[in-house]
Structure formats: C-alpha cells, structure tokens
XYZ file of C-alpha atoms in Angstrom:
578
model
C 72.306 52.049 117.824
C 70.644 51.090 115.282
C 72.672 52.498 112.889
C 76.132 51.879 114.878
C 74.535 47.984 114.771
C 74.281 49.226 110.893
C 77.846 50.002 110.374
C 78.805 46.769 112.161
C 77.048 44.655 109.594
C 78.395 46.804 107.260
C 82.033 45.996 108.403
C 81.370 42.300 107.695
C 79.408 43.104 104.590
C 82.813 44.194 102.711
C 85.472 41.689 104.333
C 82.916 39.386 102.917
C 83.249 40.858 99.582
C 87.081 40.797 99.552
C 86.995 37.277 101.198
C 85.386 36.311 98.125
C 87.171 38.325 95.569
C 90.309 36.394 97.534
C 89.475 33.287 97.152
C 88.872 34.336 93.516
C 92.149 35.350 93.415
C 93.723 32.586 94.975
C 92.094 30.020 92.158
C 93.418 32.617 88.747
C 96.812 31.706 90.670
C 96.011 28.655 90.824
C 95.874 28.460 86.761
C 98.225 31.200 86.232
C 101.183 30.071 88.771
C 101.598 33.241 89.949
C 101.960 33.531 94.738
C 97.188 33.368 96.055
C 98.274 34.827 99.711
C 98.535 38.861 98.443
C 95.240 38.625 97.656
C 94.480 37.612 101.349
C 96.986 40.162 102.556
C 95.420 42.380 100.240
C 91.460 41.586 101.666
C 93.014 41.313 105.387
C 94.069 44.736 104.756
C 90.577 46.374 103.057
C 88.009 44.574 105.535
C 89.872 46.518 108.306
C 90.782 50.004 106.598
C 88.230 50.375 103.492
C 85.048 50.946 106.335
C 87.126 54.190 107.425
C 88.495 55.400 104.373
C 84.819 54.856 102.181
C 83.871 57.910 105.092
C 86.560 60.636 104.050
C 86.426 59.745 100.278
C 84.244 64.071 99.571
C 80.475 62.975 98.535
C 77.597 65.358 96.880
C 74.825 63.397 98.001
C 76.383 63.685 102.285
C 75.011 65.884 104.871
C 76.655 69.072 104.350
C 73.443 69.829 101.286
C 71.044 70.010 104.095
C 69.910 71.642 106.783
C 70.925 70.231 109.895
C 67.868 69.074 112.604
C 67.953 71.671 116.096
C 70.214 69.486 118.065
C 67.656 69.111 122.440
C 69.332 68.550 125.783
C 67.309 67.799 128.995
C 68.934 69.598 132.174
C 67.078 69.176 135.031
C 67.227 70.681 137.943
C 66.432 69.446 141.357
C 66.210 71.178 145.040
C 69.547 70.608 147.337
C 68.851 67.213 148.946
C 67.328 65.192 146.469
C 70.498 64.038 144.578
C 72.070 63.832 141.228
C 71.501 60.438 139.211
C 74.809 59.014 137.659
C 74.751 59.171 133.959
C 74.733 55.349 132.175
C 76.374 54.358 129.662
C 75.056 54.182 126.100
C 74.554 51.457 123.516
C 77.088 52.491 121.310
C 79.450 53.335 123.895
C 79.213 49.901 125.533
C 80.340 48.639 122.416
C 82.908 50.634 121.452
C 84.472 49.818 124.803
C 84.051 46.558 124.409
C 85.777 46.571 120.521
C 89.159 48.200 122.185
C 89.135 45.875 124.898
C 88.912 43.039 122.726
C 91.573 44.682 120.650
C 94.676 45.488 123.277
C 93.279 41.442 124.260
C 94.499 40.669 121.347
C 97.375 42.472 120.528
C 98.314 41.354 124.240
C 98.106 38.086 123.620
C 100.447 38.612 120.262
C 103.183 40.442 122.379
C 103.485 37.588 124.553
C 103.837 35.349 122.339
C 106.231 37.131 120.939
C 107.409 37.572 123.643
C 107.604 33.975 124.605
C 109.212 33.055 121.165
C 112.250 35.331 122.268
C 112.714 33.784 125.546
C 112.407 30.151 123.527
C 114.974 30.735 121.758
C 117.575 31.240 124.159
C 117.693 27.918 124.683
C 118.021 26.655 121.502
C 121.445 25.652 119.452
C 122.550 27.489 116.476
C 123.781 24.860 114.433
C 125.227 24.257 110.906
C 122.561 21.822 108.086
C 123.456 21.942 104.365
C 125.397 24.422 103.633
C 122.802 27.639 106.244
C 122.419 27.534 109.722
C 119.485 26.046 111.130
C 118.391 26.391 114.980
C 117.955 22.856 116.257
C 115.199 22.538 119.025
C 113.449 19.338 121.240
C 110.022 19.533 120.292
C 109.605 22.773 118.252
C 109.164 22.994 114.642
C 110.353 22.465 111.576
C 109.218 26.719 111.452
C 110.985 29.653 110.090
C 110.922 32.950 112.791
C 112.846 35.815 112.925
C 110.829 39.671 112.006
C 113.306 41.381 111.743
C 115.840 38.723 110.015
C 114.710 34.846 109.234
C 115.568 31.572 110.450
C 114.752 27.998 109.906
C 113.407 26.259 113.416
C 113.952 21.792 113.618
C 112.702 19.727 116.045
C 115.703 17.023 117.142
C 113.674 14.618 115.238
C 114.301 16.155 111.639
C 117.885 13.769 112.045
C 115.905 11.251 111.896
C 114.867 11.632 108.205
C 116.440 9.960 105.028
C 118.640 12.424 103.329
C 116.410 13.504 100.521
C 113.794 14.508 102.678
C 115.643 16.279 105.112
C 116.220 17.953 102.100
C 113.018 18.995 101.065
C 112.137 20.415 104.206
C 115.145 23.203 105.053
C 114.003 23.948 101.141
C 110.570 24.838 102.555
C 111.962 26.407 105.071
C 114.429 28.425 104.090
C 111.499 29.169 100.667
C 109.607 31.055 103.867
C 112.601 33.402 105.234
C 114.188 34.286 102.050
C 109.390 35.346 101.277
C 109.496 36.708 104.509
C 106.610 34.663 105.880
C 106.529 35.432 109.246
C 106.110 38.956 108.912
C 103.437 38.414 106.470
C 101.711 35.826 109.179
C 102.647 38.903 111.879
C 101.267 41.296 110.142
C 98.098 39.265 109.489
C 97.548 39.008 113.559
C 98.105 42.287 113.697
C 95.318 43.299 111.704
C 92.739 40.398 113.153
C 93.425 42.587 116.588
C 92.190 45.883 114.541
C 88.616 43.676 114.269
C 88.419 41.388 116.640
C 84.514 40.869 116.542
C 84.319 40.247 112.642
C 84.759 37.077 111.965
C 85.213 37.343 107.872
C 88.595 38.282 109.346
C 88.821 35.799 111.461
C 88.264 33.384 108.153
C 90.739 35.504 105.817
C 94.445 35.002 108.656
C 93.766 30.625 107.803
C 93.020 31.313 104.777
C 96.398 33.858 105.002
C 98.272 31.607 106.695
C 96.822 28.185 103.936
C 98.533 30.702 101.198
C 101.418 30.814 102.195
C 101.912 27.501 102.457
C 100.198 27.069 98.687
C 103.076 29.669 98.144
C 105.950 27.921 98.757
C 104.851 24.367 97.922
C 104.502 25.724 94.101
C 108.000 26.694 94.552
C 109.663 23.640 96.095
C 108.092 21.729 93.565
C 109.143 23.917 91.049
C 112.884 23.680 91.254
C 112.468 20.282 90.520
C 110.886 18.238 93.888
C 109.460 14.580 93.474
C 106.203 15.617 94.499
C 105.599 11.762 96.232
C 108.160 11.947 98.123
C 107.237 15.851 99.574
C 103.709 14.812 99.842
C 104.891 11.713 102.176
C 106.568 14.490 103.905
C 104.180 16.499 104.508
C 102.205 13.258 106.146
C 104.757 13.141 107.998
C 105.055 16.302 109.400
C 101.777 16.427 109.595
C 101.990 13.249 111.775
C 104.617 14.920 113.930
C 103.733 18.155 114.408
C 104.476 21.089 116.664
C 101.543 23.223 118.523
C 103.619 25.810 119.579
C 104.169 27.543 115.582
C 100.870 29.587 116.377
C 102.990 33.432 114.940
C 105.926 31.706 112.926
C 105.525 30.385 109.461
C 105.690 26.387 109.494
C 105.572 23.727 107.250
C 102.775 21.624 109.530
C 99.212 23.510 107.962
C 96.753 22.754 110.239
C 95.120 19.767 109.675
C 91.838 21.708 107.565
C 93.672 22.458 104.477
C 96.200 19.297 104.885
C 94.181 17.961 102.358
C 94.066 20.584 99.861
C 97.676 20.255 99.724
C 97.835 17.292 100.022
C 95.167 16.930 96.425
C 97.623 19.962 95.073
C 100.874 18.435 95.456
C 99.983 14.556 93.708
C 98.362 16.981 90.996
C 102.116 18.208 89.740
C 102.455 20.470 87.318
C 99.711 21.555 87.652
C 97.543 23.028 84.006
C 97.892 25.663 82.889
C 94.359 27.391 82.078
C 94.393 31.143 80.413
C 91.082 31.482 80.050
C 90.552 30.855 83.454
C 93.203 33.013 85.262
C 92.053 35.772 83.557
C 87.815 35.850 85.044
C 88.155 34.725 87.438
C 90.824 37.179 87.987
C 88.714 39.965 86.467
C 85.364 38.199 89.227
C 87.975 38.994 92.111
C 88.745 42.554 90.532
C 84.852 43.325 90.191
C 84.065 41.880 93.548
C 87.355 44.810 95.499
C 85.154 47.157 93.346
C 81.960 46.375 94.506
C 83.516 46.177 97.912
C 84.267 49.907 97.460
C 81.133 50.854 96.101
C 79.219 49.835 99.170
C 76.945 53.292 101.100
C 78.859 53.466 104.024
C 75.115 53.564 106.381
C 76.492 56.022 108.557
C 76.298 58.751 106.282
C 72.930 60.903 105.428
C 70.913 60.434 102.432
C 71.648 63.484 100.296
C 68.721 66.376 99.584
C 66.968 64.294 97.356
C 66.054 61.755 99.688
C 65.175 64.302 102.283
C 61.187 65.198 103.807
C 60.212 68.109 101.604
C 60.345 70.764 104.606
C 63.325 70.166 104.995
C 63.486 73.187 101.488
C 61.855 75.020 103.970
C 63.337 75.705 106.400
C 64.925 79.198 107.783
C 68.291 80.173 105.681
C 71.505 82.995 105.889
C 69.618 85.690 104.249
C 71.944 88.762 102.028
C 73.317 91.083 105.040
C 73.201 88.818 107.836
C 75.761 86.601 109.221
C 74.697 83.311 110.827
C 75.173 84.504 114.379
C 71.946 87.150 114.307
C 69.585 85.081 114.812
C 68.727 81.285 115.566
C 69.022 79.791 111.579
C 69.411 75.802 110.625
C 73.174 75.045 111.111
C 74.614 71.631 108.637
C 76.512 69.125 110.501
C 77.068 65.495 110.777
C 77.604 65.376 115.369
C 75.727 68.084 117.633
C 77.525 69.836 120.120
C 77.914 67.614 123.295
C 77.917 69.434 126.614
C 80.932 68.967 129.139
C 80.359 70.232 132.483
C 77.371 68.486 133.186
C 78.159 69.273 137.403
C 78.681 73.144 136.881
C 76.089 72.709 135.485
C 73.795 70.710 137.282
C 74.986 73.635 140.458
C 73.715 76.718 137.992
C 70.287 75.097 138.003
C 70.150 74.737 141.423
C 71.516 77.777 142.390
C 69.477 80.211 140.394
C 66.137 78.568 140.652
C 64.399 81.858 142.161
C 63.641 80.525 146.046
C 60.612 81.945 145.555
C 59.150 80.143 142.672
C 60.921 76.756 144.572
C 59.382 77.112 147.225
C 56.403 77.267 145.982
C 57.429 73.931 144.273
C 56.457 75.905 140.667
C 58.737 74.532 138.048
C 59.416 75.252 134.114
C 60.944 74.155 131.171
C 62.337 77.836 129.411
C 63.811 76.789 125.657
C 67.101 78.779 124.739
C 68.697 79.601 121.905
C 72.141 78.389 121.657
C 74.647 80.038 119.138
C 78.580 78.364 120.006
C 81.203 79.273 117.622
C 84.230 76.798 115.830
C 86.001 76.459 118.324
C 82.975 75.427 121.327
C 81.665 78.592 122.819
C 78.885 80.157 123.433
C 78.771 83.079 121.969
C 74.881 84.589 122.352
C 71.819 83.376 123.961
C 68.276 83.981 123.429
C 64.731 82.801 125.295
C 63.141 80.859 122.103
C 60.266 79.770 124.573
C 59.247 81.776 127.756
C 58.811 79.521 131.093
C 55.458 81.930 131.465
C 57.835 83.155 134.112
C 60.349 85.817 134.019
C 62.448 85.402 136.241
C 62.874 81.313 135.790
C 63.542 83.178 131.809
C 66.687 85.054 133.803
C 68.138 81.588 135.961
C 67.550 79.625 131.869
C 70.061 81.983 130.901
C 72.280 82.872 133.887
C 72.537 78.773 133.426
C 72.562 79.318 129.801
C 76.211 81.642 130.614
C 78.245 78.808 132.413
C 77.757 75.671 129.668
C 80.470 74.177 128.152
C 80.388 72.469 125.171
C 82.492 70.308 122.959
C 82.327 71.740 119.177
C 80.386 71.089 116.486
C 81.116 68.936 113.347
C 79.960 68.483 109.700
C 82.423 65.865 108.160
C 85.442 66.175 109.786
C 85.413 70.306 110.385
C 84.324 71.882 113.652
C 81.683 74.893 112.186
C 79.448 76.981 114.253
C 75.780 76.189 114.559
C 72.573 76.996 116.932
C 70.674 74.564 119.089
C 68.264 74.793 121.019
C 67.903 73.970 124.633
C 65.055 73.323 127.286
C 66.424 74.335 131.061
C 64.540 72.476 132.985
C 63.855 73.998 136.597
C 61.873 71.074 138.645
C 61.224 70.515 142.101
C 61.327 66.939 142.681
C 62.095 64.373 144.809
C 61.849 68.144 147.598
C 61.174 67.254 151.340
C 57.907 67.510 151.879
C 56.980 70.391 154.036
C 57.468 70.093 157.667
C 54.213 71.425 158.844
C 54.565 71.468 162.444
C 56.976 74.164 162.177
C 54.259 76.232 160.256
C 56.103 75.751 156.887
C 53.026 74.260 154.981
C 50.853 77.507 155.881
C 54.356 80.148 154.128
C 54.536 77.579 151.453
C 50.616 78.092 150.428
C 50.622 82.222 151.033
C 53.768 81.408 148.532
C 52.041 79.883 146.034
C 49.287 82.379 146.247
C 51.302 85.476 146.080
C 53.201 83.533 142.874
C 49.430 82.362 141.479
C 48.559 86.202 141.666
C 51.616 87.564 140.394
C 51.532 85.718 137.350
C 47.566 86.400 136.665
C 48.445 89.628 136.984
C 51.096 89.123 133.982
C 48.887 86.795 132.010
C 46.953 89.002 131.436
C 49.613 91.940 130.458
C 50.686 89.175 128.700
C 47.923 86.939 127.282
C 48.441 83.838 124.941
C 48.087 84.003 121.327
C 44.247 82.654 120.531
C 43.698 83.493 123.321
C 40.164 86.692 124.246
C 41.400 88.351 127.576
C 37.973 90.127 128.228
C 35.783 87.567 129.309
C 38.028 84.918 129.222
C 38.091 83.530 132.857
C 34.217 83.276 131.657
C 34.790 81.391 128.510
C 34.889 77.715 128.394
C 37.896 76.810 129.118
C 38.249 73.321 126.669
C 37.858 75.803 123.038
C 41.215 76.352 123.969
C 44.007 77.838 125.652
C 43.461 79.494 128.765
C 45.689 79.809 132.491
C 44.179 77.685 134.934
C 45.472 78.206 138.235
C 46.771 75.357 140.215
C 49.729 74.299 142.926
C 50.219 70.600 141.660
C 50.829 69.892 137.895
C 50.004 66.608 136.696
C 52.463 64.143 136.436
C 52.398 61.394 133.832
C 51.865 58.039 134.536
C 53.186 55.600 132.126
C 56.735 56.811 131.324
C 57.638 53.177 129.840
C 54.330 53.256 127.695
C 55.293 56.488 125.912
C 58.783 55.721 125.943
C 57.975 52.587 123.314
C 55.816 54.914 121.604
C 58.464 57.511 121.052
C 60.689 55.073 119.362
C 58.241 53.570 117.365
C 56.610 56.389 116.372
C 59.333 58.097 115.179
C 59.192 58.355 112.023
C 61.999 56.593 110.181
C 63.516 58.427 107.229
C 64.211 60.859 109.885
C 65.281 59.029 112.768
C 67.849 57.511 110.018
C 68.828 60.484 109.446
C 70.168 61.672 112.256
C 67.142 64.448 112.589
C 65.191 65.012 115.839
C 63.380 68.128 117.469
C 60.905 68.775 120.191
C 57.349 70.343 118.772
C 55.123 71.263 122.097
C 52.078 70.800 122.181
C 48.667 72.173 124.169
C 46.950 69.546 127.162
C 43.664 69.867 128.450
C 43.677 67.480 131.014
C 39.958 66.981 133.148
C 39.808 66.885 136.898
C 40.414 63.022 136.299
C 43.549 63.574 134.499
C 42.234 62.164 131.632
C 43.543 63.984 128.252
C 40.875 65.261 126.861
C 42.599 67.716 124.066
C 46.155 68.209 122.083
C 46.777 70.968 120.277
C 50.367 71.823 118.652
C 51.493 74.734 119.826
C 54.790 74.977 118.554
C 55.248 73.137 115.335
C 59.289 71.301 114.920
C 59.472 72.466 111.647
C 59.018 68.773 110.324
C 55.209 68.035 109.997
C 55.876 64.334 109.641
C 57.257 64.997 113.708
C 54.712 66.777 115.254
C 52.161 64.549 113.533
C 54.579 61.975 115.253
C 53.462 64.207 118.500
C 50.103 64.647 118.540
C 50.574 60.295 118.373
C 52.574 60.192 121.534
C 50.307 62.435 123.420
C 47.250 60.118 122.265
C 48.961 57.399 124.600
C 50.173 59.027 127.743
C 47.256 59.238 131.279
C 48.495 62.018 134.161
C 47.478 61.615 137.687
C 44.557 65.278 138.053
C 46.482 68.652 139.175
C 45.421 69.901 142.200
C 45.125 74.126 142.707
C 45.905 73.155 146.648
C 43.217 69.897 147.625
C 40.973 69.884 144.991
C 41.904 68.082 141.656
C 41.130 70.798 138.821
C 40.585 70.497 135.145
C 44.155 72.304 133.390
C 45.742 72.905 130.412
C 49.690 72.101 129.708
C 52.384 72.372 127.683
C 54.845 69.799 127.203
C 57.044 69.083 124.676
C 57.796 66.042 123.110
C 60.943 65.383 122.588
C 62.831 62.930 119.659
C 65.974 62.486 119.197
C 68.291 60.180 117.049
C 71.445 60.070 119.712
C-alpha cells in the first residue's frame, strides 16, 4: 500500500515539475514573442504519460540482477459445513477501481458536452459576417467550435457592437479557428481524464486555456489592433460572457485570468529581452529533464543496496537447469492463484478422513516450479507436516493449482515458489456425545497419536535424541509432545500489528518476503517460555523480526484430552509485501 501511495505522490511530483517548466516557458515566450500554449500542452502530456513511460526504460539497477524472495500463499482447508470467506479487495485494488471510475466519468462528461454542443449547433443559424461564415446563436458565445472543421459562434448581442469592436471580435475567434484551438482544448480535457485525481493536472488545463487566449491576443495585436479598443472589447465580452462554452475556444476567459490579460494588453507592444528569454527557456528545459530523472518508487533498488545475505542465496550450478531443484528465481511480479474455489474444494476432498475426524491438522510446505506459461511443472515437499498422509494430500492439492505466469519486468519467467498448504478442522461442528461420536473420535485420536509416536521414533527431529527423550526435560529443545487440542492464538490483532512494525523496511520496500519457521515451547498455562528458529527464511533480518513477533504471541493452552499440557509447536511467521 505504501508503495502505491508513493507512486501517486511521484505522479504529482512529476506533474508539478512539468508545470513549473511550463510556467518558465510561458515567461520565456513573453520576452521572445513565441507561443506559450505549447509548453502547457507538453506539461499536460508529460504528466500523464511519463510515469508509465519511465518504467519501460531499461535500467541496470532493476530487480533482474537480484535473486527474488520466495512467494508465499496461504490456503486453508476447512471441514465441510464450516463455510467459506469471501476475498476482500486490497486498498490498491480499491484505489485502482476508483481511478478507473473517475476517468470513465470524466470521459463520459466530455462526451456529453460534445453531444449537447452538436445538438445545440443544429438550432443555430448560419450567416455571413465581415466576409466569412459564422453561426448566430441566442446567447452562446463568442467562441470557436469544431473538432474537424472550426467555425465561429457569435451571440445575437454582437450585432449591437460598433463595427470596429465587432471586427476585432471576429478576428480573435477566427484566429482560434486557424490555430486549431478547439482541438487543443479537447485534447487537454482527454488528458485530464487519464488522471482526474491529480490536482496539478487540473491546474495545467486551466493554464493551457489561459495560454491559448494570451497567444490569440498576441496574434490579433501583432496584426495592428488598437490595444485600448481591444482591452475595452475584452471587458465587454467578460461582462456578457456565456457560461455554455466549456469545450470551446472562447473569448470569455475565466475571470481568474482576466486581470493578467488586461495587463498584457495594456503593456503592448511587449518589450523583447533575449537574455531573459534564453534563461527562462533553459530553466524550463532543466525542469523538464528533471522530471525525466525522477526515480520511480515502484522500481526495486539495485543489488548494491540490498542486504548482504542476498548474495548468499542458492543459484543454478553449472550443468543444472532451473527446474532441477528449488532455487531463488528473479521476478518483479509473483504468480497469482487463478482457481481458489477449485483448490478449496480439493483441500476438503483430500483431507485424510482419519486425521480430519480426529481434529488433527497440519501445514506441509510445498515447493512449486511454475513455467513461463503459469503451468505447474514440479512439486516437492519442502517441509513435512509430520503426517505422511497429510503431506501426500498436500501434493494432491498442489496438482490442482493453476497460476498466472510470474513476470520479471514485462517478461514472463519460470520461477520456484514455496506455499504452505494448511489443513485445519477450524469451524467444524462439535461431535454429538449422545450418539457416541465423542468416544469414536477419542479412539481415533489415540490411534493416530500412537502411529505418530512410532513414526517419530523412526524419524526423530534433527537434534533430538531418540533414547531417553521421554524422560528428558522437554524444555531443553523441541521434542514430540502429545496433544488432542493444539494451542490457539489469542491476540491476532496485536500479532498483525507486530508483523507490520517488525518487517525490515528495506526488505518490505523491495517487495521481499519470507516465512521463517519458529519452534515455540508453550507451557500448560499458554505462556510462551522459549522460541527457537526452526527454519530460516534465508534473510537474517527477517528471522530476527520473526523472533520479535513471536514474543508478543499469546495462546490458549494445549490439551491432551481434558488436561492442559506443555507442548512444543512449530509455526511459520509469514512476511509478505503484497
């Protein structure tokens, strides 16, 4: 979310620099006698297009030189009848939708104005005035209209003016037609619709309209018009101006710029100062180039600014291919799951009934190799749940998953990602003790725990001795601890805030996440007495952050049947920048 906000501020910054450059160009045009409107049109076009175009320019410090972090997706299986939750939109998706709606609304408004103008023009009367065609209206105008072919629109009261003022008015509007100013204003409104949330672009459209009028004034006065009479005409038109000229080049400038135009006319002929003009033009160029040099916050910084541990990540060795074994693969956009509904169904369908009925869950972690078409080509168990049947179920679920391709900039690329597949009986209906289900489930739990103890003896955790484990102090290190009910996290909101505050800013801003796994020793009162790093994320800063988050976690105690018991549990702490 912060990256998206930074990008919006970046767009406003670019627009502001281009607006300052256009202002400098307008003053340079004043001292050199050039047109001011082109600077504002360039600023408008650049404000809308540069933030996107700059992302297409190759840069050596982009993320392609960096090993990407493993992407993490959490899917959870719930027993039938527990219900499913809807997917909430992220803040970025809501903002994008609002942007699209505003742009469509703005374009629809402009189209409506053009439609109303077209319909109104059918009621106007074509006439010949001072050697050229005009459209006479009841009150609309004076203005120049027309996208393909321009025409002058005059209100009936123009005929009340004396011949000299009427001639000046016609010359002004015909200058608009000759210069194609109605098309220029329409282009400005369309560009505004591309980023209607940007206040600087609204200012640029107003300044473009004012620059169009200033340029037109300069052309009329340069043709020999009397500045005093022309200024009087400007005041008269301003007094009688029409309010129906939103998409027309019109003599009736908004009142906020009227004083500037009158001053410019009163100072005619304007003094030419070549030195000032050159200096201001150079300033405009400097600001335009500065806008081109603004760093895009959506880009990830180069490898020299990444943590040292990045260089130590595994890479493809000579003679290997990327598909042979899990390696860190560069990407700027992770693959996204396309069939969540099908996967949720597969999670429920493949949940081993014996484990499900006994209320036993787990979270085996699976490595996926996804090719540049988004097809899953290989799945491997990365971290076992401790239950072989649950691991096999996770692989069966993985086979149903469909993804969009990962991208490195604008190129689809093959990647390895790691996903925990979570099986849980959360939300299951309670057993009916009257029917004997409770007794049946107790028997199932006892069988499963006995099986697990046998498997544990065959396959003990690393670092845990086989002999004497039962009599050893269980607080020394992770050992198997029997339970029929796992401890439950009590303070999810506090943990979520700790995840955000502890996330290392450099990794977060670079879009790097991970899921270090931690062993927790939780006593019979639910208090966390010890935490040990079980499986590193590969980033020491992320591992340290996970241990900080672990300190704030509070649990309801685990139970073995009806008795509260101390247990060791293993929990992945998932950091993701998405």
